[in-house]
PDB file of C-alpha atoms and ligand atoms in Angstrom:
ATOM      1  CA  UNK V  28     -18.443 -81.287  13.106  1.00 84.00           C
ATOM      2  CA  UNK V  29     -20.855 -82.127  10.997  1.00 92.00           C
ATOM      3  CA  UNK V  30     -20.603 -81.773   7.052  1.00 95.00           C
ATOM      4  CA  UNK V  31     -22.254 -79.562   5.117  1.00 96.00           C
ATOM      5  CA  UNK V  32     -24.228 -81.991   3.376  1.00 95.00           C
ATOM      6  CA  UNK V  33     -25.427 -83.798   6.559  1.00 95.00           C
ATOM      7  CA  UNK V  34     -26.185 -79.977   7.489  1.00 95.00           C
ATOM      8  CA  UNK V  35     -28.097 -79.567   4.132  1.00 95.00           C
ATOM      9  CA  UNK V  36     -30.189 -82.692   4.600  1.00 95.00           C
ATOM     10  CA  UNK V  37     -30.819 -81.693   8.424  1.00 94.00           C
ATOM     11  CA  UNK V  38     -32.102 -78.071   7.478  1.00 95.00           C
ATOM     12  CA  UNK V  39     -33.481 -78.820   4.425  1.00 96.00           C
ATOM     13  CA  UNK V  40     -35.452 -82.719   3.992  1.00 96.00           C
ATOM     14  CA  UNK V  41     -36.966 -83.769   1.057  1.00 97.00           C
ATOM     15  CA  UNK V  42     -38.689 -86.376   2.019  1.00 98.00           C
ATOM     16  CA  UNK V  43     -40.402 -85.626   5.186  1.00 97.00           C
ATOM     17  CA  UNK V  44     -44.100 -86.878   5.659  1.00 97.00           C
ATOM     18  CA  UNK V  45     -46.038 -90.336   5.478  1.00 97.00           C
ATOM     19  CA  UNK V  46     -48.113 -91.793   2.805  1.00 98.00           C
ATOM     20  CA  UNK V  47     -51.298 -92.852   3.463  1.00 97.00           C
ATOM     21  CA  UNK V  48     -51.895 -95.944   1.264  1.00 97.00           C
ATOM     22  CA  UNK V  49     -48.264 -96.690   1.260  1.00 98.00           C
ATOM     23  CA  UNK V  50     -47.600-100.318  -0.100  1.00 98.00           C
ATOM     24  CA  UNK V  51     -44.440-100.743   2.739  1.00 98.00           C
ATOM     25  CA  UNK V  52     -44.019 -99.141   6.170  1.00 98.00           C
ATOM     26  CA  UNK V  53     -40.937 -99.822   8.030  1.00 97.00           C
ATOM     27  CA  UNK V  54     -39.965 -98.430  11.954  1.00 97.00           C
ATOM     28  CA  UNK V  55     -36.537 -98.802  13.402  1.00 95.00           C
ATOM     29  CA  UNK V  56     -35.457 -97.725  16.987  1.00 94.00           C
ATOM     30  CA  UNK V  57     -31.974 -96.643  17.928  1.00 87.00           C
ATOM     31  CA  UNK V  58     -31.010 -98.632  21.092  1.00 85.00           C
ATOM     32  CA  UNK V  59     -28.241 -96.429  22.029  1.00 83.00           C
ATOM     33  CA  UNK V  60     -30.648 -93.151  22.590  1.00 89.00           C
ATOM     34  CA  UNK V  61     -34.081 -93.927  22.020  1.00 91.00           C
ATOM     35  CA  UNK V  62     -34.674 -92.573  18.744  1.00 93.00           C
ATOM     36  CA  UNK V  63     -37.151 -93.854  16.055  1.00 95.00           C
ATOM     37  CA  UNK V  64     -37.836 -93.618  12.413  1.00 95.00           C
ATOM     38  CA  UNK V  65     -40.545 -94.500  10.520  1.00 97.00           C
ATOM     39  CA  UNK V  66     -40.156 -94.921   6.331  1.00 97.00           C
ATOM     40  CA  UNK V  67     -42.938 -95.728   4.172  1.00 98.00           C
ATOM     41  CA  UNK V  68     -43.047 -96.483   0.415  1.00 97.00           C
ATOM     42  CA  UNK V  69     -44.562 -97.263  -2.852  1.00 98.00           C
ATOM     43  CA  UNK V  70     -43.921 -98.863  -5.656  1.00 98.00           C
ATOM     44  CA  UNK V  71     -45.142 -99.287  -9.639  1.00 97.00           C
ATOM     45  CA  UNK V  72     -45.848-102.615 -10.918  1.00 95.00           C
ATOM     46  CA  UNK V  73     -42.000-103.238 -11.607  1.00 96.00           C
ATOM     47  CA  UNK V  74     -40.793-103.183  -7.999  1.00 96.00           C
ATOM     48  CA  UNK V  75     -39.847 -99.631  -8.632  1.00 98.00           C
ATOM     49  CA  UNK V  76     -39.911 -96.718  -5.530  1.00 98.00           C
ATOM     50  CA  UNK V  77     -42.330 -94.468  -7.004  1.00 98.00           C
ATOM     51  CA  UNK V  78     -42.682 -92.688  -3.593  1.00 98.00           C
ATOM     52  CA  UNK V  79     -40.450 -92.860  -0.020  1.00 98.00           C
ATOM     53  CA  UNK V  80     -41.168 -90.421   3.174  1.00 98.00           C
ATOM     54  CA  UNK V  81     -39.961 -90.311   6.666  1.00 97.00           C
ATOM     55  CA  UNK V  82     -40.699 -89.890   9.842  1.00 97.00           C
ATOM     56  CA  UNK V  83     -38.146 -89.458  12.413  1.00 94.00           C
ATOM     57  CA  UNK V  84     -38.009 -88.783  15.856  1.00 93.00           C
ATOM     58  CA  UNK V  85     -34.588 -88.312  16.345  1.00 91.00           C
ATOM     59  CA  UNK V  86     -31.161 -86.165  16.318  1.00 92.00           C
ATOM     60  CA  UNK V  87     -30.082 -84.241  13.472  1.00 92.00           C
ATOM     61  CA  UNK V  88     -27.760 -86.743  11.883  1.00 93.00           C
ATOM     62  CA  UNK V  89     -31.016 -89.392  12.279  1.00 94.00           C
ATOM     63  CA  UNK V  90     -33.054 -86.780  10.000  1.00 95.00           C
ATOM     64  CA  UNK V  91     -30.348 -86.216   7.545  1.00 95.00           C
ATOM     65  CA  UNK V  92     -29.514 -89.881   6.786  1.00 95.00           C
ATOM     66  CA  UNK V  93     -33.059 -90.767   6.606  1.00 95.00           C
ATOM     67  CA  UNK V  94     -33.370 -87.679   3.789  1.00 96.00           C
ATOM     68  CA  UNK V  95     -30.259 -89.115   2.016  1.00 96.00           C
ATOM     69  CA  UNK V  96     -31.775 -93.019   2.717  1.00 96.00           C
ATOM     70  CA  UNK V  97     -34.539 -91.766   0.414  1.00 97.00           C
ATOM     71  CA  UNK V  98     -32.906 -89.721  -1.994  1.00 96.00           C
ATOM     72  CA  UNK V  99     -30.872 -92.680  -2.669  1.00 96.00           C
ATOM     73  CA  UNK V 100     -33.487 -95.263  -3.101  1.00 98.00           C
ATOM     74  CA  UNK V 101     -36.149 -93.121  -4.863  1.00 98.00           C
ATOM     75  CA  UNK V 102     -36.605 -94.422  -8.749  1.00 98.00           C
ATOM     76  CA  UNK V 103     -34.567 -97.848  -7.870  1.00 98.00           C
ATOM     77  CA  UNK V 104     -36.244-101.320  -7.781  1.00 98.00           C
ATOM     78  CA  UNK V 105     -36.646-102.987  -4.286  1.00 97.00           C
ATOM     79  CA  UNK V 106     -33.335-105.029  -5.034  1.00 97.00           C
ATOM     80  CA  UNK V 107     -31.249-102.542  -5.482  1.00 97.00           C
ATOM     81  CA  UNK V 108     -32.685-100.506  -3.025  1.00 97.00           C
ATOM     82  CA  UNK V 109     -32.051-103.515  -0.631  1.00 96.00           C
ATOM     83  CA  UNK V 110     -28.045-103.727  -1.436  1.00 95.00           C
ATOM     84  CA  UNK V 111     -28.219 -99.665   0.504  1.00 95.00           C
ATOM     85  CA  UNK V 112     -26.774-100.110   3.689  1.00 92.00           C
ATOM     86  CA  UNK V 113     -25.751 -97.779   7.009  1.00 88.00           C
ATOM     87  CA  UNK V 114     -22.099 -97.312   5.750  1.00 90.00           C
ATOM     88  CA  UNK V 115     -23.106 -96.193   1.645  1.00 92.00           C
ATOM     89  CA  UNK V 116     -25.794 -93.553   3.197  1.00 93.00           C
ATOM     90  CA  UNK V 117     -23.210 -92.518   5.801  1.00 93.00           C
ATOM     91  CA  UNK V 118     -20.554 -92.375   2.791  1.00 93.00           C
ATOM     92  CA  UNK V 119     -22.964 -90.540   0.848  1.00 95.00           C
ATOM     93  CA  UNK V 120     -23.176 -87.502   3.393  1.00 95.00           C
ATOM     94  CA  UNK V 121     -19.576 -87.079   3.215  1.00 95.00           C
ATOM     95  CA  UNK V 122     -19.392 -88.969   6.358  1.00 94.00           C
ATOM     96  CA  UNK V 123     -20.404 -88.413   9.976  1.00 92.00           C
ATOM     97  CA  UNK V 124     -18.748 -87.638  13.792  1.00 91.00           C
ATOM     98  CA  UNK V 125     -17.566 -90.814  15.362  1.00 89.00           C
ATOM     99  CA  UNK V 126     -19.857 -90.520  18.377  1.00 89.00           C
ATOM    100  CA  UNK V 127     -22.926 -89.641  15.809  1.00 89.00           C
ATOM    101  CA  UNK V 128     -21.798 -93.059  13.634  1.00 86.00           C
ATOM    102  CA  UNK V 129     -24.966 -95.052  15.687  1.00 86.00           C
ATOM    103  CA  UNK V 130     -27.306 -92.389  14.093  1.00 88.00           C
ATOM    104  CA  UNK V 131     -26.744 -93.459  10.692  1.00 86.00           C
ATOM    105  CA  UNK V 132     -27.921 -97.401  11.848  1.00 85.00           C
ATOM    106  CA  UNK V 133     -31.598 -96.252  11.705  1.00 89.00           C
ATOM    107  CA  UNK V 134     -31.588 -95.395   8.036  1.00 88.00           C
ATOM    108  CA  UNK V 135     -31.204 -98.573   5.958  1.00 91.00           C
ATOM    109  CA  UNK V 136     -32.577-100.487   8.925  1.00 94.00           C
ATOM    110  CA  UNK V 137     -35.863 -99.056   8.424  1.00 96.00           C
ATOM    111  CA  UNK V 138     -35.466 -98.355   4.278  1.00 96.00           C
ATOM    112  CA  UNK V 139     -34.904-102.756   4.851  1.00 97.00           C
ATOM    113  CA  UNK V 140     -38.165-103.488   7.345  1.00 97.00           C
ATOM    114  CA  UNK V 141     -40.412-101.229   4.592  1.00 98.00           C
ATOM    115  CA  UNK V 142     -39.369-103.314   2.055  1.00 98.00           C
ATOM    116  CA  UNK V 143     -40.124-107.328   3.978  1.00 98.00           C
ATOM    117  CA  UNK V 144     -43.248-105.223   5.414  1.00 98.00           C
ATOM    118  CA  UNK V 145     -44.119-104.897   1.652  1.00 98.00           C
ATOM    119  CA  UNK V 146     -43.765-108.377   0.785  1.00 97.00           C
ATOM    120  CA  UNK V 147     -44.884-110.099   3.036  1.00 97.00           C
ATOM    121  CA  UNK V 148     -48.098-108.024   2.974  1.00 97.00           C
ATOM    122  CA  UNK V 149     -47.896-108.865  -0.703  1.00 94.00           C
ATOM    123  CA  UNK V 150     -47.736-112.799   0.151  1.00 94.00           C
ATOM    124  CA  UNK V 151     -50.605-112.350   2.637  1.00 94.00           C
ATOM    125  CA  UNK V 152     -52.659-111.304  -0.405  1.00 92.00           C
ATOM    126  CA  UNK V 153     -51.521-113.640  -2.811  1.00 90.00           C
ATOM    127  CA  UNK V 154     -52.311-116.257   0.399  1.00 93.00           C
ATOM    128  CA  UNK V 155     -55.883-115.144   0.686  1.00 91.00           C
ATOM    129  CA  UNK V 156     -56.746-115.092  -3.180  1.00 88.00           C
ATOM    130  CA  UNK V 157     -55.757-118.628  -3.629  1.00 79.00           C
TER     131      UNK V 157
HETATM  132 FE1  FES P 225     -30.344 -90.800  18.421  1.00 80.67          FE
HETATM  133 FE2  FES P 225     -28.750 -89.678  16.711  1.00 80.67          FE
HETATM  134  S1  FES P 225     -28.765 -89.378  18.861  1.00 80.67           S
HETATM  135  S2  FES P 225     -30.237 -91.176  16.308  1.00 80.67           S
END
């Protein structure tokens, strides 16, 4: 069964959408079914998340830990927001069914590729203004 803040997240996400100009996009794929998810996100001049929205193609248990992924991370600098893994936003949802555990790998996964896509697009600027 799943909890009722797993259902919450599920029936209710925050953070659903994509930003257009976003400074980071990440996309993870779930080996074990197929699933994907897509995070993007911006930041203010002090490596703070200013914005974070998902896409996710995927089971309820994908949605809802990509909606708590977010929630988490929104307001935090890229750091901290890097120290998130799988097993605090599966924590954070008051846990999830054994068999639906492999759901929650997508979250941080992708939360982690948006943030190296947002460097290293960062040091491919600094690269070409030198
Ligand atoms: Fe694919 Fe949950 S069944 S992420």
């Amino acid at each position: 069964m799943y909890s009722e803040k797993v259902m919450e997240h599920f029936m209710n996400p925050r953070h659903v959408g994509e930003i257009s100009d976003a400074d980071g996009v990440g996309t993870e794929g779930n080996p074990v079914c197929g699933d994907i998810m897509r995070i993007y996100l911006k930041v203010d001049e002090e490596d703070k998340i200013t914005d974070i929205k998902f896409k996710t193609f995927g089971c309820g248990a994908a949605i809802a830990t990509s909606d708590m992924v977010c929630e988490m991370v929104l307001g935090k600098t890229l750091d901290e927001a890097m120290q998130v893994t799988n097993a605090v936003v599966a924590e954070a949802l008051d846990g999830l069914p054994p068999n639906k555990m492999h759901c929650s790998n997508l979250a941080a996964d992708a939360l982690h590729k948006a943030i190296e896509d947002l460097k290293s697009r960062r040091q491919k600027r600094k690269a070409e203004s030198s």
